[in-house]
Short mmCIF file of C-alpha atoms in Angstrom, two decimals:
data_model
loop_
_atom_site.label_atom_id
_atom_site.label_comp_id
_atom_site.label_asym_id
_atom_site.label_seq_id
_atom_site.Cartn_x
_atom_site.Cartn_y
_atom_site.Cartn_z
CA MET A 12 -14.10 -36.13 -17.03
CA LYS A 13 -13.82 -33.83 -20.09
CA LYS A 14 -10.70 -31.71 -20.04
CA ILE A 15 -11.16 -27.62 -20.41
CA LEU A 16 -8.59 -27.57 -22.91
CA LEU A 17 -6.89 -30.74 -24.07
CA ASN A 18 -3.06 -30.76 -23.79
CA LEU A 19 -2.31 -33.21 -26.87
CA ILE A 20 -4.14 -33.79 -29.93
CA ILE A 21 -2.95 -35.68 -33.14
CA ILE A 22 -4.30 -33.58 -36.44
CA PRO A 23 -3.26 -35.75 -39.65
CA LEU A 24 -2.03 -34.44 -43.08
CA LEU A 25 -4.30 -36.27 -45.68
CA LEU A 26 -3.45 -34.39 -48.70
CA PRO A 27 -0.20 -32.91 -49.77
CA GLY A 28 -0.14 -29.14 -51.05
CA SER A 29 1.89 -26.74 -52.43
CA PHE A 30 2.92 -23.25 -50.09
CA SER A 31 2.02 -20.14 -50.17
CA CYS A 32 2.60 -17.05 -48.34
CA GLN A 33 0.47 -14.87 -46.31
CA PRO A 34 0.03 -11.75 -46.73
CA GLY A 35 2.98 -9.01 -45.43
CA LEU A 36 5.30 -12.11 -44.83
CA LYS A 37 7.95 -12.05 -46.86
CA PRO A 38 9.30 -16.30 -48.23
CA SER A 39 11.03 -18.00 -45.51
CA GLU A 40 12.72 -21.26 -44.64
CA THR A 41 10.46 -24.01 -45.13
CA HIS A 42 11.10 -26.89 -42.78
CA SER A 43 9.68 -30.79 -43.48
CA ALA A 44 9.11 -33.59 -41.40
CA ASP A 45 6.82 -36.29 -40.89
CA ILE A 46 5.28 -35.07 -37.39
CA VAL A 47 5.25 -31.40 -36.46
CA ILE A 48 5.14 -30.60 -33.09
CA TYR A 49 3.73 -27.01 -31.52
CA GLY A 50 5.08 -26.80 -27.96
CA GLY A 51 7.43 -27.16 -25.91
CA THR A 52 5.77 -29.07 -23.30
CA SER A 53 7.11 -32.04 -21.43
CA SER A 54 4.35 -33.80 -23.52
CA ALA A 55 5.95 -31.91 -26.83
CA VAL A 56 9.15 -33.46 -25.77
CA MET A 57 8.24 -37.30 -24.58
CA ALA A 58 6.07 -36.99 -28.24
CA ALA A 59 8.67 -35.97 -29.83
CA VAL A 60 11.49 -38.56 -28.60
CA GLN A 61 8.91 -41.70 -29.29
CA ALA A 62 8.27 -40.53 -32.85
CA ALA A 63 11.82 -40.36 -33.36
CA GLY A 64 12.55 -43.76 -31.47
CA MET A 65 9.74 -44.71 -33.82
CA GLY A 66 11.83 -44.24 -37.24
CA LYS A 67 9.99 -41.01 -37.79
CA SER A 68 11.57 -37.62 -38.78
CA VAL A 69 10.51 -35.05 -36.22
CA VAL A 70 10.64 -31.45 -35.82
CA VAL A 71 9.22 -29.50 -32.16
CA VAL A 72 8.79 -26.04 -32.39
CA SER A 73 8.66 -24.14 -29.23
CA PRO A 74 7.19 -21.12 -28.62
CA ASP A 75 9.32 -21.15 -24.89
CA THR A 76 12.38 -20.78 -24.63
CA HIS A 77 13.17 -23.41 -22.03
CA LEU A 78 11.66 -27.44 -22.91
CA GLY A 79 9.68 -28.73 -19.89
CA GLY A 80 6.85 -26.60 -19.15
CA LEU A 81 5.75 -27.14 -15.98
CA SER A 82 8.35 -29.63 -15.21
CA ALA A 83 11.43 -27.22 -15.50
CA GLY A 84 9.39 -24.17 -14.55
CA GLY A 85 8.58 -24.79 -10.85
CA LEU A 86 6.85 -27.52 -10.43
CA GLY A 87 9.07 -30.46 -9.00
CA TRP A 88 6.66 -31.80 -6.44
CA THR A 89 4.86 -34.50 -9.03
CA ASP A 90 1.64 -35.37 -7.90
CA SER A 91 2.44 -39.13 -8.86
CA GLY A 92 -0.47 -40.60 -6.58
CA ASN A 93 -0.40 -44.39 -7.83
CA LYS A 94 3.70 -44.46 -8.98
CA ALA A 95 3.11 -48.09 -9.81
CA VAL A 96 0.95 -46.45 -13.14
CA VAL A 97 3.66 -44.36 -14.04
CA GLY A 98 5.81 -46.31 -17.18
CA GLY A 99 7.22 -45.36 -20.38
CA LEU A 100 9.07 -43.03 -21.32
CA ALA A 101 8.01 -40.76 -18.05
CA ARG A 102 9.52 -43.79 -15.74
CA LYS A 103 12.51 -42.96 -17.86
CA PHE A 104 12.79 -38.76 -16.70
CA TYR A 105 12.28 -40.33 -13.05
CA GLN A 106 14.77 -42.73 -13.49
CA ARG A 107 17.03 -40.05 -14.69
CA VAL A 108 16.43 -37.40 -12.13
CA TYR A 109 17.06 -40.78 -9.35
CA LYS A 110 20.71 -40.94 -11.84
CA HIS A 111 21.26 -37.68 -10.95
CA TYR A 112 20.84 -37.35 -7.34
CA MET A 113 23.13 -40.49 -6.43
CA LYS A 114 25.79 -37.85 -7.48
CA GLU A 115 27.29 -36.28 -4.32
CA GLU A 116 27.44 -32.98 -5.90
CA ALA A 117 24.20 -32.73 -7.47
CA TRP A 118 23.01 -31.90 -3.20
CA LYS A 119 24.35 -28.45 -2.96
CA TRP A 120 22.26 -27.17 -0.12
CA GLN A 121 22.22 -29.88 1.93
CA ILE A 122 23.74 -33.28 2.64
CA GLN A 123 21.52 -36.56 1.00
CA SER A 124 21.98 -37.91 4.45
CA GLU A 125 19.71 -35.12 5.41
CA TYR A 126 17.11 -35.64 2.72
CA GLY A 127 13.33 -36.66 4.19
CA ASN A 128 12.92 -38.46 1.60
CA HIS A 129 8.99 -37.72 1.71
CA GLY A 130 6.90 -37.65 -1.25
CA GLN A 131 3.61 -37.36 -2.08
CA SER A 132 2.10 -41.13 -1.09
CA GLY A 133 5.35 -41.87 0.26
CA HIS A 134 9.03 -41.73 -0.75
CA SER A 135 10.31 -39.28 -3.17
CA MET A 136 13.61 -41.23 -3.76
CA ASP A 137 12.58 -45.04 -4.21
CA ASP A 138 15.53 -47.34 -4.55
CA THR A 139 13.84 -50.22 -5.34
CA ASP A 140 12.47 -48.55 -8.86
CA ALA A 141 15.39 -46.48 -9.31
CA ALA A 142 13.14 -43.75 -9.31
CA MET A 143 13.12 -40.04 -8.42
CA TRP A 144 9.68 -37.81 -7.82
CA ILE A 145 11.17 -34.68 -6.67
CA PHE A 146 13.30 -32.50 -8.26
CA GLU A 147 14.74 -28.93 -8.81
CA PRO A 148 13.13 -27.79 -11.78
CA HIS A 149 16.47 -27.10 -13.67
CA VAL A 150 17.47 -30.44 -13.21
CA ALA A 151 14.11 -31.17 -15.22
CA GLU A 152 15.36 -28.88 -17.94
CA MET A 153 18.77 -31.05 -18.04
CA ILE A 154 16.73 -33.74 -18.11
CA PHE A 155 14.77 -32.87 -21.11
CA GLU A 156 17.47 -31.34 -23.34
CA ASP A 157 19.29 -34.91 -22.86
CA PHE A 158 16.16 -36.53 -24.02
CA VAL A 159 15.96 -34.38 -27.42
CA ARG A 160 20.44 -34.26 -27.92
CA GLU A 161 20.35 -37.52 -28.06
CA SER A 162 17.90 -38.87 -30.18
CA LYS A 163 18.74 -35.48 -32.04
CA ILE A 164 15.39 -34.06 -32.60
CA ASP A 165 15.42 -30.60 -33.76
CA ILE A 166 13.67 -27.69 -32.13
CA TYR A 167 13.31 -24.53 -33.05
CA ARG A 168 12.75 -22.08 -29.79
CA ASP A 169 10.76 -19.04 -29.59
CA GLU A 170 8.98 -19.31 -32.62
CA TRP A 171 5.32 -18.66 -32.18
CA LEU A 172 2.00 -19.94 -34.53
CA ASP A 173 0.70 -17.10 -35.97
CA ARG A 174 -2.76 -17.81 -35.13
CA GLU A 175 -4.84 -15.51 -37.58
CA ASN A 176 -3.10 -16.14 -40.99
CA GLY A 177 -0.83 -19.00 -39.78
CA VAL A 178 -2.60 -22.64 -39.81
CA ILE A 179 -3.23 -23.50 -44.24
CA MET A 180 -6.00 -25.80 -44.21
CA LYS A 181 -7.48 -27.99 -47.00
CA GLY A 182 -10.43 -29.79 -45.51
CA PRO A 183 -10.13 -31.22 -42.61
CA SER A 184 -6.42 -31.53 -42.68
CA ILE A 185 -3.34 -28.70 -42.07
CA LYS A 186 -1.59 -28.22 -44.97
CA SER A 187 1.48 -26.30 -42.96
CA ILE A 188 2.30 -23.82 -40.32
CA GLN A 189 3.91 -20.58 -40.35
CA THR A 190 5.21 -18.35 -37.22
CA LEU A 191 5.49 -15.21 -36.95
CA SER A 192 8.51 -15.06 -37.96
CA GLY A 193 7.55 -16.52 -41.68
CA LYS A 194 9.14 -19.58 -40.81
CA VAL A 195 6.77 -22.52 -42.56
CA PHE A 196 6.24 -26.18 -40.86
CA LYS A 197 5.06 -29.25 -43.29
CA GLY A 198 4.11 -32.42 -41.52
CA LYS A 199 2.11 -35.51 -42.28
CA VAL A 200 0.86 -35.22 -38.77
CA TYR A 201 0.41 -32.28 -36.24
CA ILE A 202 0.68 -32.58 -32.59
CA ASP A 203 -0.31 -29.55 -30.37
CA ALA A 204 1.22 -30.50 -27.28
CA THR A 205 1.09 -26.96 -25.75
CA TYR A 206 -1.01 -26.12 -22.61
CA GLU A 207 -3.58 -23.19 -24.25
CA GLY A 208 -4.36 -25.51 -27.79
CA ASP A 209 -3.35 -22.81 -29.96
CA LEU A 210 -2.52 -24.95 -32.86
CA MET A 211 -5.83 -26.83 -32.25
CA ALA A 212 -7.97 -23.58 -31.94
CA ALA A 213 -6.27 -22.12 -35.37
CA ALA A 214 -7.54 -25.12 -37.10
CA GLY A 215 -10.95 -24.83 -36.13
CA VAL A 216 -11.40 -27.16 -33.52
CA SER A 217 -14.27 -26.88 -30.83
CA TYR A 218 -13.25 -25.96 -27.64
CA HIS A 219 -14.47 -24.86 -24.10
CA VAL A 220 -12.98 -22.16 -21.88
CA GLY A 221 -14.69 -22.74 -17.70
CA ARG A 222 -16.11 -24.81 -15.44
CA GLU A 223 -18.33 -27.03 -17.05
CA ALA A 224 -22.18 -27.65 -15.41
CA ASN A 225 -22.17 -31.24 -13.86
CA SER A 226 -25.40 -31.47 -15.79
CA VAL A 227 -23.58 -31.70 -19.10
CA TYR A 228 -21.92 -34.89 -18.70
CA GLY A 229 -23.83 -36.23 -16.16
CA GLU A 230 -20.25 -36.08 -13.58
CA GLN A 231 -19.97 -34.88 -10.20
CA TRP A 232 -16.68 -33.15 -9.67
CA ASN A 233 -17.16 -31.05 -12.18
CA GLY A 234 -18.37 -27.02 -11.90
CA VAL A 235 -18.44 -25.01 -8.86
CA GLN A 236 -16.99 -26.33 -6.00
CA THR A 237 -17.91 -24.13 -3.61
CA GLY A 238 -17.69 -25.28 0.52
CA VAL A 239 -15.80 -28.48 -1.09
CA LEU A 240 -11.91 -28.52 0.11
CA HIS A 241 -10.67 -32.18 -0.62
CA HIS A 242 -7.56 -30.72 0.78
CA SER A 243 -5.65 -30.77 4.23
CA HIS A 244 -2.84 -27.97 2.84
CA TYR A 245 -4.42 -24.82 3.16
CA PHE A 246 -3.13 -21.95 5.49
CA GLU A 247 -3.04 -22.44 8.86
CA LYS A 248 -4.44 -19.13 9.28
CA ASP A 249 -6.56 -16.53 7.49
CA VAL A 250 -5.10 -14.49 5.07
CA SER A 251 -6.96 -11.18 4.91
CA PRO A 252 -7.78 -10.30 1.46
CA TYR A 253 -8.23 -6.23 1.79
CA VAL A 254 -5.99 -3.67 1.60
CA ILE A 255 -5.88 -3.02 5.41
CA THR A 256 -5.81 -6.34 7.23
CA GLY A 257 -9.39 -7.04 8.47
CA ASP A 258 -11.02 -4.10 6.72
CA PRO A 259 -13.37 -4.46 4.16
CA SER A 260 -13.93 -0.68 3.58
CA SER A 261 -10.22 -0.40 2.51
CA GLY A 262 -11.12 -2.23 -0.66
CA VAL A 263 -10.02 -5.98 -2.25
CA LEU A 264 -5.71 -6.52 -3.11
CA PRO A 265 -5.08 -6.20 -6.59
CA ARG A 266 -6.20 -9.56 -8.78
CA ILE A 267 -8.77 -10.54 -6.30
CA SER A 268 -12.85 -11.06 -7.10
CA THR A 269 -15.55 -9.66 -5.25
CA GLU A 270 -17.79 -12.02 -7.44
CA ASP A 271 -19.94 -14.57 -6.31
CA PRO A 272 -18.32 -18.13 -6.88
CA GLY A 273 -21.75 -19.15 -8.16
CA GLU A 274 -24.08 -21.55 -7.65
CA TYR A 275 -22.49 -25.90 -6.91
CA GLY A 276 -22.35 -27.94 -9.69
CA ALA A 277 -22.59 -25.05 -12.51
CA GLY A 278 -20.31 -24.37 -15.00
CA ASP A 279 -19.08 -20.66 -15.29
CA HIS A 280 -16.11 -19.05 -17.57
CA ARG A 281 -13.27 -19.14 -15.38
CA VAL A 282 -9.77 -20.16 -16.18
CA GLN A 283 -6.76 -21.49 -13.49
CA ALA A 284 -3.96 -18.92 -13.35
CA TYR A 285 -0.79 -18.71 -14.36
CA CYS A 286 1.53 -18.42 -11.54
CA PHE A 287 5.25 -18.03 -11.06
CA ARG A 288 6.33 -20.82 -8.33
CA MET A 289 9.13 -20.12 -6.44
CA CYS A 290 11.92 -22.53 -5.38
CA LEU A 291 13.01 -22.88 -1.22
#
């Protein structure tokens, strides 16, 4: 299925050139590397580690201060499915999770023997492959930080792309990018490893926002899916959307839409909600 927003794209720099500062911005330091990665997600870290392992110079320009994206931001219950297909650096990540939780001091809220060892599609701790698929988000962040430290990767945090004027193009290729702080980054290859695809959009890459209708690509599970319940993990009891429970005349709670979701299989303009995750 064609994704709404690509998480990762490589944009090669074909032609070198000089850089001139954007109007209104003071000249600032310029950083050059073979590969410039924009984003602080898990894919940004893994792309940087892989590039460094291949002998390339790499710099990560992260709008986030914390590395790891969803993995470090609250999503510790991995949607792993068939774990046999997880390999490469991803498997090394989960093996490091396992190694961490083999330490007695890692268990702060319960002892390991009391842990139920339940995960998606089997056990969360796999002693055979020395991998663990469920973790506390701060452990994920620690592991990502270990990866970049071991690979000696330069990370520039809280650096937001100037989306209006910060992407300098020559034809279809990127010459340099500039952040809102004025820092300039030049590379031979650029990787957009954000969830939003801001660098791709600023570079003129076409994109689509919202669901695509089934008819666009002849698929089944895109588009509006009214009345389709794939999973069993729903609320056991109905949750009232109204200000006064069960009273439609009281109006709905904030951020709840009363719009009709649309026809089954149709496209729409909606995107997923950005949510806060709390660890319990």
